[in-house]
mmCIF file of C-alpha atoms in Angstrom:
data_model
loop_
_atom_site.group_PDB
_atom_site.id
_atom_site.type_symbol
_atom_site.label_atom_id
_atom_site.label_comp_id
_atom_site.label_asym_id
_atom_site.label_seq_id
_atom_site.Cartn_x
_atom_site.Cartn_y
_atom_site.Cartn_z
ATOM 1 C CA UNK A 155 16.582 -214.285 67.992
ATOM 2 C CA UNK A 156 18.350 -210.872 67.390
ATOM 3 C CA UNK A 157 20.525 -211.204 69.355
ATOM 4 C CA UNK A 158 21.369 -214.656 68.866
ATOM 5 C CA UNK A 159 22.244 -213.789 65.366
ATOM 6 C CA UNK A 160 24.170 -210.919 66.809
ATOM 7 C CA UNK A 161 26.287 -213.403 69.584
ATOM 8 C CA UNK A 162 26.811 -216.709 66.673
ATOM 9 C CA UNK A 163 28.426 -213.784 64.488
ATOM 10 C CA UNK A 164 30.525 -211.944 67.282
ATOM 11 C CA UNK A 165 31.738 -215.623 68.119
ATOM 12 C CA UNK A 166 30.060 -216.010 71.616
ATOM 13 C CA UNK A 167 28.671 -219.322 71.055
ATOM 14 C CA UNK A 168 27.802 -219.701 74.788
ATOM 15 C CA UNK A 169 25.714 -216.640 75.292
ATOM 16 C CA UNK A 170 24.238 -217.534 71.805
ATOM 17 C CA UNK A 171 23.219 -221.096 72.821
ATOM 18 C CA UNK A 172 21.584 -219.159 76.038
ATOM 19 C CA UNK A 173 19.747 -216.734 74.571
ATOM 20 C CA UNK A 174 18.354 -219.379 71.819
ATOM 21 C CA UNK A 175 17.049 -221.447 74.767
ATOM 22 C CA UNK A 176 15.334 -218.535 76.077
ATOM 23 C CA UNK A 177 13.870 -218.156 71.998
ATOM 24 C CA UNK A 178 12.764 -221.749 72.348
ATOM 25 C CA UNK A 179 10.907 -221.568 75.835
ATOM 26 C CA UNK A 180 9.151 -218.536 74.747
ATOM 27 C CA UNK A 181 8.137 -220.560 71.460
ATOM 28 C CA UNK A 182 8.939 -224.218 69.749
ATOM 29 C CA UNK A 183 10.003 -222.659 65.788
ATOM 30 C CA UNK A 184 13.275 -221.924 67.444
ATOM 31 C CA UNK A 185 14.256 -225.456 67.964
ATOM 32 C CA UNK A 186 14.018 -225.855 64.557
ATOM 33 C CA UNK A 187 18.140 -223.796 64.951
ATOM 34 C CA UNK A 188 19.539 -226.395 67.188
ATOM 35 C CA UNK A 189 19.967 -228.844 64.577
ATOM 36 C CA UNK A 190 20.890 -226.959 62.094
ATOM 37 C CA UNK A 191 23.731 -225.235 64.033
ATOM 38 C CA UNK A 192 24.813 -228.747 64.916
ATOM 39 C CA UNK A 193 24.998 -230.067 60.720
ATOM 40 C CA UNK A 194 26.781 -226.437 60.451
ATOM 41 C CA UNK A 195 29.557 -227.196 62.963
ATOM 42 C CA UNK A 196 28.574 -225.013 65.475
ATOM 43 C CA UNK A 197 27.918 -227.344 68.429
ATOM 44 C CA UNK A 198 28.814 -225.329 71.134
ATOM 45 C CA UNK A 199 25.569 -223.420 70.280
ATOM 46 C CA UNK A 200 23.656 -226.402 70.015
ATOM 47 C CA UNK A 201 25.394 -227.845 73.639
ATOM 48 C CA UNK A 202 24.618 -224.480 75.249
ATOM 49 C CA UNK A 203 21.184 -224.504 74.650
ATOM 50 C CA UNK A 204 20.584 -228.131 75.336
ATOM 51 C CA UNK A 205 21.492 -227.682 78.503
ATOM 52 C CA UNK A 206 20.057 -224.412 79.527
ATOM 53 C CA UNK A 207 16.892 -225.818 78.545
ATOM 54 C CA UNK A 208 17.331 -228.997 80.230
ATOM 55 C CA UNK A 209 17.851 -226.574 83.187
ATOM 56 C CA UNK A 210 14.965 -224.335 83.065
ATOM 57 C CA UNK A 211 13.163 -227.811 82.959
ATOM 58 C CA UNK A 212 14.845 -229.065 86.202
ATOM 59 C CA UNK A 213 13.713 -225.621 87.862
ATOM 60 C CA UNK A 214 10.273 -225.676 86.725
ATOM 61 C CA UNK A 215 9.529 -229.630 87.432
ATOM 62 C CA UNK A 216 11.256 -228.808 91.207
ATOM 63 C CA UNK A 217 8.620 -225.595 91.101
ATOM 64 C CA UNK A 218 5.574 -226.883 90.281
ATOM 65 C CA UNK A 219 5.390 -230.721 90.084
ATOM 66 C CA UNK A 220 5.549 -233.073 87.249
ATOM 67 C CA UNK A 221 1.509 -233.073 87.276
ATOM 68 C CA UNK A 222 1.393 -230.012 85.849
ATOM 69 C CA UNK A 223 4.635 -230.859 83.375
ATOM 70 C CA UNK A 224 2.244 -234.299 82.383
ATOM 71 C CA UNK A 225 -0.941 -231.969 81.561
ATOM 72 C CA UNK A 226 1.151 -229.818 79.337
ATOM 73 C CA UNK A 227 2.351 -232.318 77.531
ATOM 74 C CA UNK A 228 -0.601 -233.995 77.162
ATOM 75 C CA UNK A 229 -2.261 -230.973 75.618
ATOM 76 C CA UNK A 230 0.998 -230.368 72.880
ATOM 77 C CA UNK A 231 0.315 -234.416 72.226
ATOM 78 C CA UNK A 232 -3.119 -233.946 71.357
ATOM 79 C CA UNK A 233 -2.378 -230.964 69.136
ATOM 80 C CA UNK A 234 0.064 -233.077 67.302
ATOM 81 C CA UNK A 235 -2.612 -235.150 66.530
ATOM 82 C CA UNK A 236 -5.354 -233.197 65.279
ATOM 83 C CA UNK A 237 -6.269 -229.711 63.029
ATOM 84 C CA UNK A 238 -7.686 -226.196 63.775
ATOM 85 C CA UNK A 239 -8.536 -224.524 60.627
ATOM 86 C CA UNK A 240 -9.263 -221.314 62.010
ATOM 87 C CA UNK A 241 -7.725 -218.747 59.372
ATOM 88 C CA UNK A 242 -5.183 -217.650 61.697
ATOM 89 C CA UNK A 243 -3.644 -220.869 61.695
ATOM 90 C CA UNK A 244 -0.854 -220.651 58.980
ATOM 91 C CA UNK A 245 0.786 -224.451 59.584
ATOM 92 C CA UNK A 246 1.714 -226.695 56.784
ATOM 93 C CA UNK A 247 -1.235 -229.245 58.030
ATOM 94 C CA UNK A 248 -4.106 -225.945 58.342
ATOM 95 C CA UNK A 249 -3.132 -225.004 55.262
ATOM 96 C CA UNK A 250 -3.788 -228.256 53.339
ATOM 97 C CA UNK A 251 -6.604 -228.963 54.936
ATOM 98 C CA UNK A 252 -8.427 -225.899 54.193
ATOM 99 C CA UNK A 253 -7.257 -226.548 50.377
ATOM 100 C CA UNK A 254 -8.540 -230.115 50.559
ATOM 101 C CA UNK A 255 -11.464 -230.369 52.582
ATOM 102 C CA UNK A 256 -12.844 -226.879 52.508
ATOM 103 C CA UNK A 257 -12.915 -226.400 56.290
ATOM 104 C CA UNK A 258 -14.035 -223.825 57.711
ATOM 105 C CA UNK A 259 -11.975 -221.041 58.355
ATOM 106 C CA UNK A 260 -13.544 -219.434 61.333
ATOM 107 C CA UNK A 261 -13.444 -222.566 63.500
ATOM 108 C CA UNK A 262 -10.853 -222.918 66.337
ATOM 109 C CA UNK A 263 -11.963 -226.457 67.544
ATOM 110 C CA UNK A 264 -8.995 -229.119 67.402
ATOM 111 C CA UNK A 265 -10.590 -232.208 64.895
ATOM 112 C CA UNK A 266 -8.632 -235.034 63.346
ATOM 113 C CA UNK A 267 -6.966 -233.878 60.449
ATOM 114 C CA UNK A 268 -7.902 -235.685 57.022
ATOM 115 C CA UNK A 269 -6.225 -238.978 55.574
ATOM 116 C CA UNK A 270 -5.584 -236.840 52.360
ATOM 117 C CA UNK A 271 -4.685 -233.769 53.990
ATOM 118 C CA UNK A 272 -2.546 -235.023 56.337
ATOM 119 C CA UNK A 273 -0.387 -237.231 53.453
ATOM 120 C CA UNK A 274 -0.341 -233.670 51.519
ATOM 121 C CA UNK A 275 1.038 -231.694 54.771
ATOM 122 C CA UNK A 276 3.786 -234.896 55.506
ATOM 123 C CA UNK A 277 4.581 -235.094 51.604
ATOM 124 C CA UNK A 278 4.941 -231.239 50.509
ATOM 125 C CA UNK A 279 6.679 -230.848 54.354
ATOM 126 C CA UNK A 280 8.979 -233.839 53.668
ATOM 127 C CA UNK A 281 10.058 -231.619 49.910
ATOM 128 C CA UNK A 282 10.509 -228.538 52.042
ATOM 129 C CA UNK A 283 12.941 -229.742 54.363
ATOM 130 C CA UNK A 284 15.165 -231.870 51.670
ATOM 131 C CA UNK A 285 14.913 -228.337 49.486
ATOM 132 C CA UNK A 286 15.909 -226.165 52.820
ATOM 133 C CA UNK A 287 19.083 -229.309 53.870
ATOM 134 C CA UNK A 288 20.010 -229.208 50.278
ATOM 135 C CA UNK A 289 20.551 -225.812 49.906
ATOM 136 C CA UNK A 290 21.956 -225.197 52.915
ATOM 137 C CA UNK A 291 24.067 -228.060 53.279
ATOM 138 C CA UNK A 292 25.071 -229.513 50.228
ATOM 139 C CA UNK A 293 29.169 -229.894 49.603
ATOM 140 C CA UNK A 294 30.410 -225.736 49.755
ATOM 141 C CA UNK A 295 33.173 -226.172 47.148
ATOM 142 C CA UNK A 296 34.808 -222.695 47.189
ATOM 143 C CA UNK A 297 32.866 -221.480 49.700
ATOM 144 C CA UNK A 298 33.969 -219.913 53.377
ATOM 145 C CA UNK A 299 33.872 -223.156 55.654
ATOM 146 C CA UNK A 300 33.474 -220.753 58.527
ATOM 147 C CA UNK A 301 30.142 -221.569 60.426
ATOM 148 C CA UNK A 302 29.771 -218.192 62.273
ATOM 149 C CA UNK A 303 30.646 -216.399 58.816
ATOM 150 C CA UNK A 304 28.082 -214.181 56.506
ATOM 151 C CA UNK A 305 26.408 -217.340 55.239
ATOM 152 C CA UNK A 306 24.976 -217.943 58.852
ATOM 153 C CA UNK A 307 21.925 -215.221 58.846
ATOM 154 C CA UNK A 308 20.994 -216.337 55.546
ATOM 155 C CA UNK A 309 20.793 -220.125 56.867
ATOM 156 C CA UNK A 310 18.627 -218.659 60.017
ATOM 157 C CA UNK A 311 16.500 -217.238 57.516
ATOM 158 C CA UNK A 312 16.025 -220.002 55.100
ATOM 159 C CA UNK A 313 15.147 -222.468 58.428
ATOM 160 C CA UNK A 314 13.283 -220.456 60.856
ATOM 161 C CA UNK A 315 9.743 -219.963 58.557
ATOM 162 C CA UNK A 316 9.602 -223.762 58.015
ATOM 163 C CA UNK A 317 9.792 -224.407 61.640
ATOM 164 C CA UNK A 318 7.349 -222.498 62.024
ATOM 165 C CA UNK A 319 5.010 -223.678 59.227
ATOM 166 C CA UNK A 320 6.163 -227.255 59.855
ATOM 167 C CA UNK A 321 4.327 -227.157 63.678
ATOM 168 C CA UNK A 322 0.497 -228.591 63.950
ATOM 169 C CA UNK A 323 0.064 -225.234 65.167
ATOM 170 C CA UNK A 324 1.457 -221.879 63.791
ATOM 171 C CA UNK A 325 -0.542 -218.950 64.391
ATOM 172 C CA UNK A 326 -0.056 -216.093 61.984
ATOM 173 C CA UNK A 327 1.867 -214.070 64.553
ATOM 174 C CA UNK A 328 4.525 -216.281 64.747
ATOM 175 C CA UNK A 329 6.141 -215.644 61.172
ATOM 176 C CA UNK A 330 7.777 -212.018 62.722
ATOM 177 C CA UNK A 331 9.949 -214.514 64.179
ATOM 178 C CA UNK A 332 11.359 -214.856 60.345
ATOM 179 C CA UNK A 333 11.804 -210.773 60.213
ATOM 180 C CA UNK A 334 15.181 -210.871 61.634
ATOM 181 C CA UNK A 335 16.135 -213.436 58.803
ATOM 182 C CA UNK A 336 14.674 -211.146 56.182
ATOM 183 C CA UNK A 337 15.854 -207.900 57.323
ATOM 184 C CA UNK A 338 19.834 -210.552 56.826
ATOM 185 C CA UNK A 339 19.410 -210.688 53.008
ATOM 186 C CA UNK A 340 19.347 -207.308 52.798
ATOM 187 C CA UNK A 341 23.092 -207.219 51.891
ATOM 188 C CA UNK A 342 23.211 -210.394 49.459
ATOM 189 C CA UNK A 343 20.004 -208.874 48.088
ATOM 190 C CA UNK A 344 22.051 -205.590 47.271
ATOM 191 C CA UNK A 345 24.838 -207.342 46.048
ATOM 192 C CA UNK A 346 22.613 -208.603 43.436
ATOM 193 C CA UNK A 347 23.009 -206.945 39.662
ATOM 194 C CA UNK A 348 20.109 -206.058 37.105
ATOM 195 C CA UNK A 349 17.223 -208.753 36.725
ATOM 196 C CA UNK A 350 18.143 -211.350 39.245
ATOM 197 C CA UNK A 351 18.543 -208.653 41.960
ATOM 198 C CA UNK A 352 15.103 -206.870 41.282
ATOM 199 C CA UNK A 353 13.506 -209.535 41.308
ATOM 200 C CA UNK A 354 15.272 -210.564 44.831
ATOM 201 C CA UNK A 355 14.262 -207.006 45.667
ATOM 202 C CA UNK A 356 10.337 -207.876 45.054
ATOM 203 C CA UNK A 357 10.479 -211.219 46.334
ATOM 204 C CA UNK A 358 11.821 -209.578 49.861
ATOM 205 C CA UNK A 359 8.630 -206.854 49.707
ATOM 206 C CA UNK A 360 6.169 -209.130 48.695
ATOM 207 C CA UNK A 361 7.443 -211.594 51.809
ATOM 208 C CA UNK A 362 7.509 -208.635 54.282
ATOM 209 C CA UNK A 363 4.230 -207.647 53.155
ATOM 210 C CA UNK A 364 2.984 -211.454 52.995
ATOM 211 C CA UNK A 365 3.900 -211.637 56.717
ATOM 212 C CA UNK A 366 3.943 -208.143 57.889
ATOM 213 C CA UNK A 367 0.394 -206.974 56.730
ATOM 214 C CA UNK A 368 -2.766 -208.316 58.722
ATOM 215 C CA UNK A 369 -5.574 -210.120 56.818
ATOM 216 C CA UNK A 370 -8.403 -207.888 55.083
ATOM 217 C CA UNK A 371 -11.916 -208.591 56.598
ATOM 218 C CA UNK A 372 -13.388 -208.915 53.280
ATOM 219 C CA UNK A 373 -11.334 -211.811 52.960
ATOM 220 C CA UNK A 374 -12.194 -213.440 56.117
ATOM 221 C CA UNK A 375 -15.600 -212.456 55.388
ATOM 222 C CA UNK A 376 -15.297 -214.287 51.915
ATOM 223 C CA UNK A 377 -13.192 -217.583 52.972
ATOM 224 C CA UNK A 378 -16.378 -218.622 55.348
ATOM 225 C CA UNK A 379 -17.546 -220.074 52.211
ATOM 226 C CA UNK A 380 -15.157 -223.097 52.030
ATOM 227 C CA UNK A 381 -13.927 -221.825 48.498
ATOM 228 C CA UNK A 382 -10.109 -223.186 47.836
ATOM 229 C CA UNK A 383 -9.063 -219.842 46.199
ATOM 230 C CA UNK A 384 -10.690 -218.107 49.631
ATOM 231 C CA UNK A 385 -8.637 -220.194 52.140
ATOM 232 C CA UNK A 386 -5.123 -219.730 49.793
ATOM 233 C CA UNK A 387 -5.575 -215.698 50.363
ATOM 234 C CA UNK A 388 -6.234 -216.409 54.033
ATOM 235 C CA UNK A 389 -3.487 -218.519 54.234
ATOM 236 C CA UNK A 390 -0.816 -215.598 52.901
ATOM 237 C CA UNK A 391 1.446 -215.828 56.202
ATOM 238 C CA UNK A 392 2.129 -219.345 55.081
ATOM 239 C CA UNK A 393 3.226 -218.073 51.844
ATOM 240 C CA UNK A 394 5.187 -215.343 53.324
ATOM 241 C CA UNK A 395 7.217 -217.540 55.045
ATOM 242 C CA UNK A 396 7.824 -219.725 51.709
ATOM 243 C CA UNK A 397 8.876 -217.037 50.534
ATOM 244 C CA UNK A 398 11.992 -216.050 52.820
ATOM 245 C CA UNK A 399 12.935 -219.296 53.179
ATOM 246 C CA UNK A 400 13.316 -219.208 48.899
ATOM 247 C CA UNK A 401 15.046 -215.591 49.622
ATOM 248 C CA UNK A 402 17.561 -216.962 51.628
ATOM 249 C CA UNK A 403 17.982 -219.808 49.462
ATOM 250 C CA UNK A 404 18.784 -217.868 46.649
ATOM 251 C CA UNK A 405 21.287 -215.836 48.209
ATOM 252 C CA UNK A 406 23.182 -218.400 49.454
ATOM 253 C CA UNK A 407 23.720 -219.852 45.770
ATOM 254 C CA UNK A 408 25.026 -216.319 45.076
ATOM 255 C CA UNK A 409 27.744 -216.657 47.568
ATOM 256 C CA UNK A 410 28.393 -220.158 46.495
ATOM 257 C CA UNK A 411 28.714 -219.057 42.852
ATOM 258 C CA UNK A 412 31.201 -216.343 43.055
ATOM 259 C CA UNK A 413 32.838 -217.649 46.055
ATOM 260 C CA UNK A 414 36.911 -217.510 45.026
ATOM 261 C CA UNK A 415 37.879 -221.665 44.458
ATOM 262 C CA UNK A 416 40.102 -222.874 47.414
ATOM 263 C CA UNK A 417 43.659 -223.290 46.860
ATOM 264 C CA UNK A 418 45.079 -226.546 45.461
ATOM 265 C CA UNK A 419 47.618 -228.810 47.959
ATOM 266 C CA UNK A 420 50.699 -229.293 45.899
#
């Protein structure tokens, strides 16, 4: 993901749309890019990586048989439709459900998620994305139109953590895949002046350390008991990635705020 950041801003869309295949078929939160590199203008990305994956695909189906290809999928399907609650499990849908239902949070076994929990997960996820689109997307009056220009780490890092948290599945482990988007606000976070940018400053610690920092044992001791305030601090990953993704956010207002106004046709 590195260096996909590093190719979109050099302008190598090609080797960018590679290397962010290779992102995806290591993990799915990566796919979460290829559409938003497509709403940004930068297709060639998208096209890239469409097709290297479609080619890995071709390899591996002429490698090993579409039985094998049919279990797979059959496994992700049945994910898709149910819930592990297990504390290291820092989706959207884990999340709620440990809030709602006070499942356990030392069980690993896949169980239909809850008629409650699961509206929660599709309504709060459904709020997330229109936030995320609307902040990244909405008209840039003044504002650079180029897609491969400063703005693009901070979009990375407002997306990536919700495709992440968005999957049935997210184990904690897979929100350092949002650390190259934090370690991208660095310089709007800098830019930043007196209140506004220490409290950037704090919100970019307390995400690092949200994500970075493993849970205490006490606390997985403690959440066994189905308490709602004992699976929230379990579920602190999944708050650490809220947390970039309203990092990024933020910064990208700044540069939309003091961007210079575009010149008037005569």
């Amino acid at each position: 993901l590195t260096v996909y950041l590093a190719s979109s801003l050099a302008r190598r869309p090609a080797a960018a749309g590679r290397v962010l295949a290779l992102a995806c078929l290591v993990k799915f939160p990566p796919l979460a890019l290829v559409p938003l590199d497509v709403a940004r203008g930068r297709r060639r990305i998208a096209v890239q990586c469409v097709l290297a994956l479609g080619g890995a695909l071709f390899v591996s189906l002429a490698a090993f048989g579409p039985a094998l290809h049919r279990e797979y999928a059959s496994g992700i399907a049945s994910q898709a439709r149910s819930v592990m609650t297990g504390h290291n499990n820092q989706s959207l849908r884990a999340v709620t459900t440990r809030l709602l239902e006070n499942a356990p949070t030392n069980d690993w076994t896949p169980r239909p998620a809850g008629a409650g929990a699961r509206a929660a997960a599709l309504g709060t996820g459904t709020i997330l994305v229109l936030i995320a689109g609307f902040g990244v997307l909405r008209p840039r009056g003044g504002i650079d139109p180029d897609p491969f220009g400063p703005r693009l780490p901070l979009e990375f890092a407002a997306v990536l953590p919700l495709g992440v948290v968005l999957l049935p599945v997210a184990w904690d482990h897979y929100l350092l895949l949002a650390v190259p988007g934090l370690i991208a606000t660095v310089p709007a976070v800098a830019a930043e002046r007196g209140t506004r940018r220490a409290a950037l400053i704090a919100t970019a610690i307390g995400a690092y350390l949200l994500i970075g920092v493993p849970t205490p044992s006490r606390w997985l001791e403690a959440a066994t008991t189905g308490d709602w305030r004992h699976a929230l601090l379990v579920s602190h990953y999944f708050l650490g990635a809220l947390a970039v993704t309203g990092l990024a956010l933020a910064a990208l207002h700044r540069r939309r705020r003091e961007a210079p106004p575009e010149p008037t046709q005569p």
